Amino acid sequence: MSVGLAAAGATRVAYGLLRRRPPVEARLWRRTNYAGRGVELYGGLAAAAGAATAVAAAKGVAVRTRVAAVGAALVAGACGAYDDQHGSATERGFGAHLTALREHRLTSGAVKLLGIGAAGLTAGILLKAHPADQVLTGVVIAGTAHAVNLLDVRPGRAAKAVIAVGAPGLLRRGPAALLAAAPVGAAAAVLRDDVTERTMLGDAGAHALGAALGAALAVASGRTGLFLHAAVLVAMTAAGDRISTEERLWTAPGVRHVDSWGRVAHPYG
């Protein structure tokens, strides 16, 4: 619980500082959302910083585990921030980025693919002893980062997903619970500003929280659990933007209520 509160507190402090003193130019951290409203990206940067800070300061977590989780979150957040600033709407999906690499062009999506993949694998090496487990952990961390980002297309959706997936981990004991508390606390800290369209996670926040959550899932899982998590995440990656845009997924009974909770009502979405 203390790690979650620390993450929430650090996130709110970072959010306030970023709003008062934006990095680079303020206009570079604003986007137009699905409803045509201008929103900030500071919430995502703050959540990334808050989650990483809470894990770094957590007691009861081995140094290797702490380095793995913090490193994965910060690298994923940095790669996401790069995409927030340099991403192109015309080149989306793994296929487009792989094609660009074959043409000797490095897109912002390829930076995320390579950077977050490398960070996930490095974390896997720190967290697990067996090579198979290390690779599976890398897939889980990078895949969770990507999955959370896929959901960041409506206010609050990605943050709610982080909370929903991470909350059961708080019932565990040991490092896995502490690691899960950080992204849950950080996501909860920006949820209200997210659903009311003051801010959004953006690629930086979604990838960082996803990587931190993936690290918690990996620490809590043996090989079978890692394999199952990895299989689900690979399937989500293959589905790609259909998860983000398929209306039937988000209008199912119960799902629509949770998904729309707290949002500003718009006549067109």
Backbone as numpy.savetxt, mean C-alpha at the origin, in Angstrom:
# Nx Ny Nz CAx CAy CAz Cx Cy Cz
-1.22 -2.82 20.11 -2.05 -1.61 20.11 -1.19 -0.36 20.11
-0.09 -0.39 20.90 0.76 0.80 20.99 1.40 1.12 19.64
1.74 0.09 18.85 2.33 0.33 17.54 1.31 0.98 16.61
0.06 0.52 16.67 -0.98 1.12 15.86 -1.22 2.58 16.22
-1.24 2.88 17.52 -1.42 4.26 17.96 -0.23 5.12 17.55
0.97 4.55 17.65 2.16 5.28 17.23 2.11 5.58 15.74
1.68 4.59 14.95 1.56 4.80 13.50 0.53 5.87 13.18
-0.60 5.83 13.86 -1.64 6.83 13.63 -1.14 8.22 14.01
-0.49 8.31 15.17 0.01 9.61 15.61 1.07 10.16 14.68
2.02 9.32 14.28 3.08 9.76 13.38 2.51 10.17 12.03
1.49 9.46 11.59 0.85 9.79 10.30 0.18 11.16 10.37
-0.55 11.44 11.45 -1.22 12.73 11.57 -0.21 13.87 11.66
0.89 13.65 12.39 1.92 14.68 12.48 2.53 14.94 11.11
2.88 13.86 10.40 3.47 14.01 9.07 2.49 14.68 8.10
1.22 14.33 8.21 0.20 14.91 7.33 0.12 16.42 7.54
0.11 16.84 8.80 0.06 18.27 9.08 1.29 19.00 8.57
2.46 18.40 8.76 3.69 19.03 8.29 3.73 19.14 6.77
3.30 18.08 6.10 3.31 18.09 4.63 2.34 19.13 4.07
1.21 19.29 4.71 0.25 20.29 4.23 0.77 21.70 4.44
1.51 21.90 5.53 2.05 23.24 5.79 3.28 23.53 4.94
4.11 22.49 4.74 5.34 22.67 3.97 5.45 21.57 2.93
4.76 21.72 1.82 4.76 20.67 0.78 6.16 20.43 0.24
6.49 19.15 -0.05 7.77 18.87 -0.70 7.75 19.37 -2.14
8.82 19.99 -2.56 8.93 20.57 -3.90 7.82 21.62 -4.06
6.92 21.46 -5.02 5.84 22.41 -5.24 4.50 21.77 -4.93
3.62 22.53 -4.29 2.33 21.99 -3.88 1.53 21.46 -5.06
1.63 22.13 -6.21 0.83 21.72 -7.36 1.20 20.32 -7.86
2.41 19.89 -7.57 2.85 18.57 -8.01 2.23 17.45 -7.19
1.62 17.81 -6.06 1.03 16.81 -5.18 -0.49 16.92 -5.14
-1.06 17.40 -6.24 -2.52 17.45 -6.37 -2.94 16.67 -7.60
-4.09 16.00 -7.50 -4.62 15.22 -8.60 -6.12 15.47 -8.72
-6.68 15.15 -9.87 -8.12 15.19 -10.06 -8.64 13.77 -9.91
-9.59 13.56 -9.00 -10.05 12.20 -8.73 -11.16 11.77 -9.67
-11.76 10.63 -9.40 -12.76 10.04 -10.29 -13.97 10.93 -10.47
-14.25 11.79 -9.48 -15.43 12.67 -9.54 -15.09 14.07 -10.03
-13.85 14.26 -10.48 -13.46 15.56 -11.01 -13.05 16.57 -9.95
-12.87 16.11 -8.71 -12.47 17.00 -7.63 -10.96 16.96 -7.44
-10.38 18.11 -7.07 -8.96 18.16 -6.79 -8.67 17.63 -5.39
-7.74 16.71 -5.29 -7.36 16.15 -3.99 -5.84 16.17 -3.85
-5.37 16.13 -2.59 -3.94 16.11 -2.32 -3.44 14.67 -2.24
-2.14 14.53 -2.39 -1.51 13.22 -2.20 -0.77 13.12 -0.87
-0.90 14.14 -0.03 -0.13 14.15 1.21 -0.52 13.02 2.16
-1.76 12.59 2.11 -2.19 11.53 3.00 -1.41 10.24 2.78
-1.10 9.94 1.53 -0.33 8.75 1.23 1.10 8.86 1.70
1.72 10.01 1.46 3.09 10.22 1.94 3.15 10.12 3.46
2.16 10.71 4.12 2.12 10.69 5.58 1.91 9.28 6.11
1.02 8.53 5.48 0.76 7.15 5.92 2.00 6.28 5.76
2.73 6.47 4.66 3.97 5.72 4.45 4.97 6.04 5.55
5.13 7.32 5.85 6.07 7.73 6.90 5.62 7.23 8.26
4.32 7.32 8.54 3.82 6.90 9.84 3.98 5.42 10.08
3.66 4.60 9.08 3.79 3.15 9.23 5.25 2.75 9.41
6.14 3.33 8.60 7.57 2.99 8.69 8.15 3.42 10.03
7.76 4.61 10.51 8.27 5.11 11.79 7.83 4.21 12.94
6.57 3.79 12.92 6.05 2.95 14.00 6.76 1.60 14.04
7.01 1.00 12.89 7.71 -0.29 12.86 9.16 -0.10 13.33
9.79 0.97 12.88 11.19 1.21 13.25 11.34 1.37 14.76
10.32 1.93 15.41 10.39 2.18 16.85 9.78 1.07 17.70
9.19 0.06 17.05 8.46 -0.98 17.78 9.39 -1.83 18.63
8.96 -2.11 19.84 9.70 -3.02 20.71 9.16 -4.43 20.52
10.02 -5.41 20.67 9.59 -6.80 20.53 9.69 -7.33 19.13
10.36 -6.58 18.24 10.56 -7.02 16.85 12.06 -7.13 16.60
12.51 -8.28 16.11 13.93 -8.48 15.84 14.44 -7.47 14.82
15.72 -7.16 14.92 16.30 -6.14 14.05 16.14 -6.52 12.58
16.41 -7.78 12.22 16.28 -8.21 10.81 14.84 -8.03 10.33
13.89 -8.37 11.17 12.47 -8.24 10.80 12.11 -6.77 10.63
12.61 -5.95 11.54 12.32 -4.52 11.48 12.91 -3.89 10.22
14.16 -4.24 9.93 14.82 -3.71 8.72 14.07 -4.16 7.47
13.64 -5.42 7.44 12.93 -5.94 6.28 11.62 -5.19 6.05
10.83 -5.03 7.11 9.53 -4.39 6.97 9.65 -2.91 6.65
10.53 -2.21 7.37 10.71 -0.77 7.12 11.29 -0.54 5.73
12.29 -1.34 5.37 12.89 -1.18 4.05 11.90 -1.41 2.93
11.09 -2.46 3.05 10.10 -2.75 2.00 9.09 -1.62 1.88
8.62 -1.11 3.03 7.63 -0.03 3.00 8.21 1.25 2.40
9.42 1.61 2.79 10.01 2.85 2.29 10.36 2.77 0.81
10.91 1.64 0.38 11.24 1.50 -1.04 9.96 1.50 -1.88
8.94 0.76 -1.41 7.67 0.74 -2.14 7.06 2.13 -2.19
7.12 2.86 -1.07 6.59 4.22 -1.05 7.35 5.15 -1.97
8.68 5.01 -1.99 9.50 5.86 -2.87 9.22 5.57 -4.34
9.11 4.29 -4.68 8.79 3.93 -6.07 7.40 4.45 -6.45
6.46 4.34 -5.51 5.12 4.86 -5.77 5.12 6.37 -5.93
5.90 7.07 -5.10 5.99 8.53 -5.22 6.57 8.93 -6.57
7.54 8.16 -7.04 8.11 8.43 -8.37 7.04 8.30 -9.45
6.21 7.27 -9.32 5.13 7.08 -10.29 4.08 8.17 -10.17
3.82 8.62 -8.93 2.87 9.73 -8.74 3.33 10.97 -9.51
4.62 11.18 -9.58 5.16 12.38 -10.22 5.43 12.20 -11.72
5.75 10.99 -12.12 6.20 10.79 -13.50 5.38 9.77 -14.29
4.32 9.26 -13.69 3.51 8.25 -14.36 2.77 8.79 -15.57
2.51 7.89 -16.52 1.77 8.24 -17.74 0.49 7.42 -17.81
-0.62 8.09 -18.07 -1.90 7.39 -18.17 -1.98 6.51 -19.40
-1.08 6.71 -20.36 -1.14 5.94 -21.60 -0.38 4.61 -21.51
0.42 4.45 -20.46 1.17 3.21 -20.30 0.83 2.60 -18.95
-0.15 1.71 -18.97 -0.62 1.09 -17.74 -0.57 -0.43 -17.88
-0.35 -1.11 -16.78 -0.33 -2.57 -16.79 1.06 -3.12 -17.03
1.26 -4.36 -16.57 2.57 -5.00 -16.70 2.99 -5.14 -18.16
2.03 -5.45 -19.02 2.36 -5.64 -20.43 2.99 -4.40 -21.04
2.39 -3.25 -20.76 2.91 -1.99 -21.32 4.31 -1.69 -20.81
4.54 -1.94 -19.52 5.85 -1.64 -18.95 6.91 -2.62 -19.43
6.56 -3.88 -19.60 7.51 -4.85 -20.12 7.85 -4.56 -21.57
6.86 -4.12 -22.34 7.11 -3.73 -23.72 8.08 -2.56 -23.78
7.87 -1.59 -22.90 8.77 -0.43 -22.85 10.20 -0.85 -22.50
10.34 -1.81 -21.59 11.69 -2.29 -21.25 12.36 -2.95 -22.44
11.58 -3.71 -23.21 12.15 -4.34 -24.41 12.59 -3.29 -25.42
11.94 -2.13 -25.37 12.31 -1.02 -26.26 13.36 -0.12 -25.63
13.93 -0.59 -24.51 14.97 0.15 -23.79 14.47 1.48 -23.25
13.20 1.49 -22.82 12.62 2.65 -22.16 12.22 2.24 -20.74
12.57 3.08 -19.79 12.24 2.79 -18.40 11.05 3.66 -17.98
9.88 3.04 -17.90 8.70 3.78 -17.46 8.64 3.82 -15.93
7.79 4.70 -15.42 7.64 4.78 -13.97 7.05 3.48 -13.42
6.22 2.82 -14.22 5.67 1.54 -13.80 6.73 0.47 -13.71
7.70 0.52 -14.63 8.80 -0.44 -14.58 9.68 -0.18 -13.36
9.83 1.09 -13.00 10.58 1.42 -11.78 9.90 0.77 -10.57
8.57 0.85 -10.52 7.85 0.20 -9.44 8.01 -1.31 -9.49
7.85 -1.87 -10.66 7.94 -3.32 -10.82 9.29 -3.84 -10.35
10.37 -3.21 -10.80 11.71 -3.66 -10.45 12.06 -3.30 -9.01
11.74 -2.07 -8.62 12.12 -1.61 -7.29 11.39 -2.33 -6.18
10.08 -2.45 -6.31 9.30 -3.11 -5.26 9.57 -4.61 -5.27
9.76 -5.17 -6.45 10.11 -6.60 -6.53 11.42 -6.89 -5.82
12.43 -6.03 -6.06 13.73 -6.22 -5.42 13.62 -6.02 -3.91
12.83 -5.03 -3.49 12.66 -4.79 -2.05 11.95 -5.96 -1.38
10.96 -6.52 -2.06 10.24 -7.67 -1.52 11.14 -8.88 -1.37
11.97 -9.13 -2.39 12.87 -10.28 -2.33 13.94 -10.09 -1.25
14.44 -8.86 -1.14 15.42 -8.58 -0.08 14.82 -8.80 1.29
13.58 -8.34 1.47 12.89 -8.57 2.73 12.70 -10.06 2.98
12.39 -10.80 1.92 12.22 -12.25 2.05 13.49 -12.93 2.54
14.63 -12.47 2.02 15.91 -13.04 2.43 16.17 -12.76 3.92
15.76 -11.58 4.38 15.95 -11.23 5.78 14.98 -11.97 6.70
13.78 -12.24 6.20 12.74 -12.81 7.05 12.72 -14.33 7.09
13.15 -14.98 6.02 13.03 -16.43 5.93 14.37 -17.08 5.65
14.49 -18.35 6.03 15.75 -19.07 5.86 15.81 -19.87 4.57
14.69 -20.48 4.18 14.69 -21.36 3.01 14.46 -20.54 1.73
15.20 -20.81 0.66 15.05 -20.06 -0.59 13.61 -20.00 -1.11
12.88 -21.12 -1.03 11.49 -21.13 -1.49 10.65 -20.14 -0.69
10.86 -20.12 0.61 10.12 -19.20 1.47 10.52 -17.75 1.19
11.78 -17.55 0.88 12.25 -16.20 0.57 11.58 -15.65 -0.68
11.50 -16.50 -1.70 10.86 -16.07 -2.95 9.37 -15.83 -2.74
8.71 -16.74 -2.03 7.28 -16.57 -1.77 7.02 -15.31 -0.95
7.88 -15.02 0.01 7.73 -13.80 0.80 7.87 -12.57 -0.08
8.83 -12.60 -0.99 8.98 -11.49 -1.93 7.73 -11.27 -2.77
7.12 -12.37 -3.22 5.88 -12.27 -4.00 4.76 -11.71 -3.15
4.67 -12.16 -1.89 3.60 -11.68 -1.02 3.74 -10.19 -0.75
4.95 -9.72 -0.46 5.15 -8.31 -0.16 4.90 -7.44 -1.39
5.52 -7.79 -2.51 5.32 -7.00 -3.73 3.87 -7.12 -4.22
3.30 -8.32 -4.12 1.93 -8.53 -4.58 0.91 -7.77 -3.74
1.12 -7.72 -2.42 0.21 -6.98 -1.57 0.30 -5.49 -1.86
1.51 -4.99 -2.09 1.69 -3.59 -2.46 0.91 -3.27 -3.73
1.02 -4.14 -4.72 0.32 -3.92 -5.99 -1.20 -4.03 -5.80
-1.64 -4.99 -5.00 -3.08 -5.20 -4.80 -3.73 -3.99 -4.14
-3.08 -3.45 -3.12 -3.63 -2.26 -2.45 -3.71 -1.10 -3.44
-2.69 -0.96 -4.27 -2.70 0.12 -5.25 -3.83 -0.04 -6.27
-4.15 -1.28 -6.62 -5.25 -1.52 -7.55 -6.58 -0.97 -7.01
-6.70 -0.93 -5.69 -7.95 -0.52 -5.07 -8.06 0.99 -4.86
-6.98 1.71 -5.09 -6.97 3.14 -4.80 -7.57 3.95 -5.96
-8.80 3.60 -6.31 -9.49 4.30 -7.39 -10.78 4.97 -6.92
-11.15 4.74 -5.67 -12.30 5.41 -5.06 -11.90 5.83 -3.65
-12.46 6.92 -3.15 -12.06 7.41 -1.83 -12.22 6.36 -0.74
-11.16 6.12 -0.01 -11.19 5.23 1.14 -11.10 3.75 0.85
-11.22 3.35 -0.40 -11.28 1.91 -0.70 -9.99 1.19 -0.32
-8.86 1.74 -0.68 -7.59 1.08 -0.37 -7.32 1.09 1.13
-7.59 2.21 1.79 -7.36 2.29 3.23 -8.25 1.31 3.98
-9.51 1.19 3.57 -10.42 0.23 4.21 -9.93 -1.20 4.00
-9.38 -1.49 2.82 -8.87 -2.83 2.54 -7.69 -3.15 3.45
-6.80 -2.19 3.64 -5.65 -2.40 4.53 -6.13 -2.69 5.95
-7.11 -1.93 6.41 -7.65 -2.14 7.76 -8.33 -3.50 7.86
-9.13 -3.85 6.86 -9.87 -5.12 6.90 -8.95 -6.33 6.88
-7.92 -6.28 6.06 -6.99 -7.41 5.95 -6.04 -7.45 7.14
-5.63 -6.29 7.61 -4.65 -6.24 8.69 -5.23 -6.44 10.07
-6.50 -6.07 10.28 -7.09 -6.12 11.62 -7.05 -7.51 12.26
-7.35 -8.60 11.53 -7.25 -9.92 12.17 -5.86 -10.23 12.70
-4.85 -9.65 12.07 -3.49 -9.88 12.53 -3.22 -9.29 13.91
-4.03 -8.33 14.32 -3.85 -7.72 15.63 -4.19 -8.70 16.75
-4.93 -9.75 16.42 -5.31 -10.74 17.43 -4.19 -11.74 17.71
-3.17 -11.74 16.84 -2.05 -12.64 17.05 -1.14 -12.09 18.16
-0.15 -12.89 18.50 0.87 -12.44 19.43 2.21 -12.38 18.71
3.09 -11.57 19.22 4.43 -11.53 18.67 4.61 -10.52 17.56
5.71 -10.63 16.81 6.07 -9.64 15.79 5.01 -9.45 14.71
4.33 -10.53 14.30 3.34 -10.40 13.23 2.24 -9.40 13.61
1.80 -9.44 14.86 0.76 -8.52 15.32 1.28 -7.09 15.32
2.52 -6.90 15.78 3.10 -5.56 15.82 3.26 -5.00 14.41
3.70 -5.85 13.48 3.86 -5.38 12.10 2.52 -5.05 11.46
1.49 -5.83 11.77 0.17 -5.56 11.20 -0.42 -4.27 11.74
-0.10 -3.94 12.99 -0.68 -2.74 13.61 -0.24 -1.46 12.92
0.97 -1.44 12.36 1.50 -0.22 11.77 0.70 0.24 10.54
0.52 -0.60 9.50 -0.27 -0.14 8.36 -1.74 0.08 8.72
-2.29 -0.71 9.65 -3.67 -0.51 10.07 -3.83 0.86 10.73
-2.92 1.19 11.65 -2.99 2.48 12.33 -2.81 3.64 11.37
-1.85 3.52 10.45 -1.60 4.60 9.48 -2.80 4.80 8.55
-3.38 3.68 8.09 -4.55 3.78 7.20 -5.73 4.40 7.93
-5.94 4.01 9.19 -7.05 4.56 9.96 -6.88 6.06 10.18
-5.63 6.51 10.30 -5.36 7.92 10.57 -5.74 8.84 9.41
-5.69 8.32 8.19 -6.03 9.16 7.03 -7.37 8.80 6.40
-8.07 7.82 7.00 -9.29 7.32 6.36 -10.34 8.41 6.20
-10.58 9.18 7.24 -11.62 10.21 7.13 -11.28 11.24 6.06
-10.04 11.68 6.01 -9.64 12.65 4.98 -9.70 12.03 3.59
-9.49 10.72 3.52 -9.56 10.01 2.24 -11.00 9.91 1.74
-11.91 9.45 2.59 -13.29 9.26 2.14 -13.99 10.57 1.86
-13.56 11.66 2.51 -14.18 12.96 2.27 -13.45 13.75 1.19
-12.51 13.10 0.51 -11.84 13.64 -0.67 -10.98 14.87 -0.39
-10.41 14.92 0.82 -9.40 15.94 1.09 -8.04 15.47 0.59
-7.82 14.15 0.67 -6.54 13.59 0.26 -6.79 12.22 -0.36
-5.74 11.61 -0.85 -5.81 10.23 -1.33 -4.46 9.58 -1.07
-4.45 8.25 -1.04 -3.19 7.56 -0.79 -2.21 7.72 -1.94
-2.72 7.68 -3.16 -1.82 7.72 -4.30 -0.96 6.47 -4.34
-0.08 6.40 -5.31 0.79 5.23 -5.43 1.74 5.13 -4.25
2.22 6.27 -3.75 3.17 6.24 -2.64 2.55 5.59 -1.41
1.39 6.07 -1.01 0.76 5.53 0.19 0.25 4.12 0.01
-0.38 3.84 -1.12 -0.94 2.51 -1.35 0.16 1.45 -1.39
1.24 1.73 -2.09 2.32 0.75 -2.18 3.03 0.57 -0.85
3.25 1.66 -0.13 3.94 1.56 1.16 3.12 0.77 2.17
1.82 1.10 2.29 0.97 0.38 3.23 0.82 -1.08 2.81
0.72 -1.32 1.50 0.61 -2.69 1.02 1.86 -3.50 1.32
3.02 -2.91 1.13 4.27 -3.62 1.41 4.39 -3.92 2.91
4.03 -2.93 3.74 4.09 -3.15 5.19 3.12 -4.25 5.62
1.93 -4.24 5.03 0.95 -5.28 5.32 1.44 -6.64 4.84
2.05 -6.67 3.65 2.59 -7.91 3.12 3.67 -8.49 4.01
4.50 -7.62 4.58 5.54 -8.10 5.50 4.91 -8.74 6.73
3.85 -8.14 7.25 3.15 -8.71 8.40 2.55 -10.07 8.07
1.94 -10.18 6.89 1.37 -11.46 6.46 2.45 -12.53 6.32
3.60 -12.12 5.79 4.69 -13.08 5.57 5.25 -13.58 6.90
5.41 -12.68 7.86 5.95 -13.07 9.16 4.99 -14.04 9.86
3.70 -13.85 9.65 2.71 -14.70 10.31 2.52 -16.05 9.64
3.08 -16.24 8.44 2.76 -17.42 7.63 3.92 -18.39 7.50
3.59 -19.68 7.49 4.53 -20.72 7.10 4.50 -20.88 5.59
5.12 -21.92 5.09 5.22 -22.07 3.64 3.86 -22.24 2.98
2.98 -23.00 3.59 1.65 -23.19 2.99 0.89 -21.87 2.94
0.94 -21.12 4.03 0.28 -19.82 4.06 0.86 -18.87 3.05
2.18 -18.85 2.93 2.83 -17.99 1.94 2.38 -18.36 0.54
2.33 -19.66 0.26 1.92 -20.10 -1.07 0.49 -19.68 -1.38
-0.41 -19.83 -0.41 -1.81 -19.45 -0.64 -1.94 -17.95 -0.84
-1.27 -17.17 -0.01 -1.29 -15.71 -0.18 -0.74 -15.32 -1.55
0.38 -15.93 -1.92 1.01 -15.61 -3.20 0.09 -15.96 -4.35
-0.60 -17.09 -4.28 -1.50 -17.51 -5.36 -2.64 -16.51 -5.54
-3.21 -16.07 -4.43 -4.30 -15.09 -4.50 -3.81 -13.78 -5.10
-2.63 -13.35 -4.69 -2.10 -12.07 -5.17 -1.71 -12.13 -6.64
-1.18 -13.27 -7.07 -0.86 -13.43 -8.49 -2.15 -13.38 -9.32
-3.21 -14.00 -8.80 -4.50 -13.97 -9.50 -5.03 -12.55 -9.58
-4.89 -11.78 -8.49 -5.33 -10.39 -8.51 -4.52 -9.56 -9.50
-3.22 -9.83 -9.57 -2.37 -9.13 -10.52 -2.78 -9.45 -11.95
-3.10 -10.72 -12.20 -3.53 -11.12 -13.54 -4.85 -10.45 -13.91
-5.73 -10.30 -12.92 -7.01 -9.64 -13.18 -6.82 -8.16 -13.45
-5.80 -7.59 -12.83 -5.43 -6.20 -13.10 -6.54 -5.21 -12.85
-6.74 -4.32 -13.80 -7.68 -3.21 -13.64 -9.13 -3.66 -13.51
-9.42 -4.93 -13.86 -10.80 -5.40 -13.70 -11.22 -5.35 -12.24
-10.27 -5.56 -11.33 -10.59 -5.48 -9.90 -10.96 -4.05 -9.54
-10.31 -3.09 -10.16 -10.57 -1.69 -9.87 -11.89 -1.21 -10.45
-12.23 -1.69 -11.64 -13.33 -1.09 -12.39 -14.58 -1.96 -12.54
-14.48 -3.25 -12.23 -15.63 -4.14 -12.40 -16.72 -3.80 -11.37
-17.80 -3.20 -11.83 -18.83 -2.70 -10.93 -19.51 -3.81 -10.14
-19.62 -5.00 -10.72 -20.31 -6.08 -10.01 -19.60 -6.45 -8.71
-18.28 -6.27 -8.69 -17.53 -6.57 -7.47 -17.88 -5.61 -6.34
-18.16 -4.37 -6.69 -18.32 -3.32 -5.69 -19.77 -2.96 -5.42
-20.70 -3.60 -6.13 -22.13 -3.35 -5.87 -22.81 -4.56 -5.26
-22.03 -5.59 -4.91 -22.59 -6.78 -4.27 -23.16 -6.41 -2.90
-24.20 -7.14 -2.44 -24.79 -6.85 -1.13 -23.74 -6.82 -0.02
-23.77 -5.80 0.78 -22.82 -5.67 1.87 -21.55 -4.96 1.45
-21.00 -5.35 0.30 -19.75 -4.74 -0.17 -19.98 -3.26 -0.50
-21.08 -2.97 -1.17 -21.35 -1.58 -1.56 -21.47 -0.68 -0.33
-22.13 -1.19 0.72 -22.32 -0.37 1.91 -20.98 -0.03 2.55
-20.12 -1.04 2.71 -18.81 -0.80 3.33 -17.95 0.07 2.43
-18.00 -0.21 1.13 -17.16 0.51 0.19 -17.53 1.99 0.13
-18.81 2.31 0.22 -19.25 3.71 0.09 -19.35 4.45 1.42
-19.13 3.75 2.53 -19.28 4.38 3.83 -18.39 5.61 3.97
-19.03 6.72 4.37 -18.30 7.94 4.65 -18.00 8.83 3.47
-18.30 8.37 2.26 -17.95 9.16 1.08 -18.90 10.31 0.84
-18.40 11.31 0.12 -19.21 12.41 -0.36 -20.09 11.86 -1.49
-21.38 12.16 -1.48 -22.28 11.67 -2.51 -22.06 12.43 -3.81
-21.90 11.69 -4.91 -21.77 12.29 -6.24 -22.84 11.69 -7.14
-23.49 12.49 -7.97 -24.54 11.97 -8.85 -23.99 11.06 -9.93
-22.68 11.05 -10.14 -22.12 10.23 -11.22 -21.06 9.28 -10.70
-21.14 8.81 -9.50 -20.20 7.80 -9.04 -20.11 7.71 -7.55
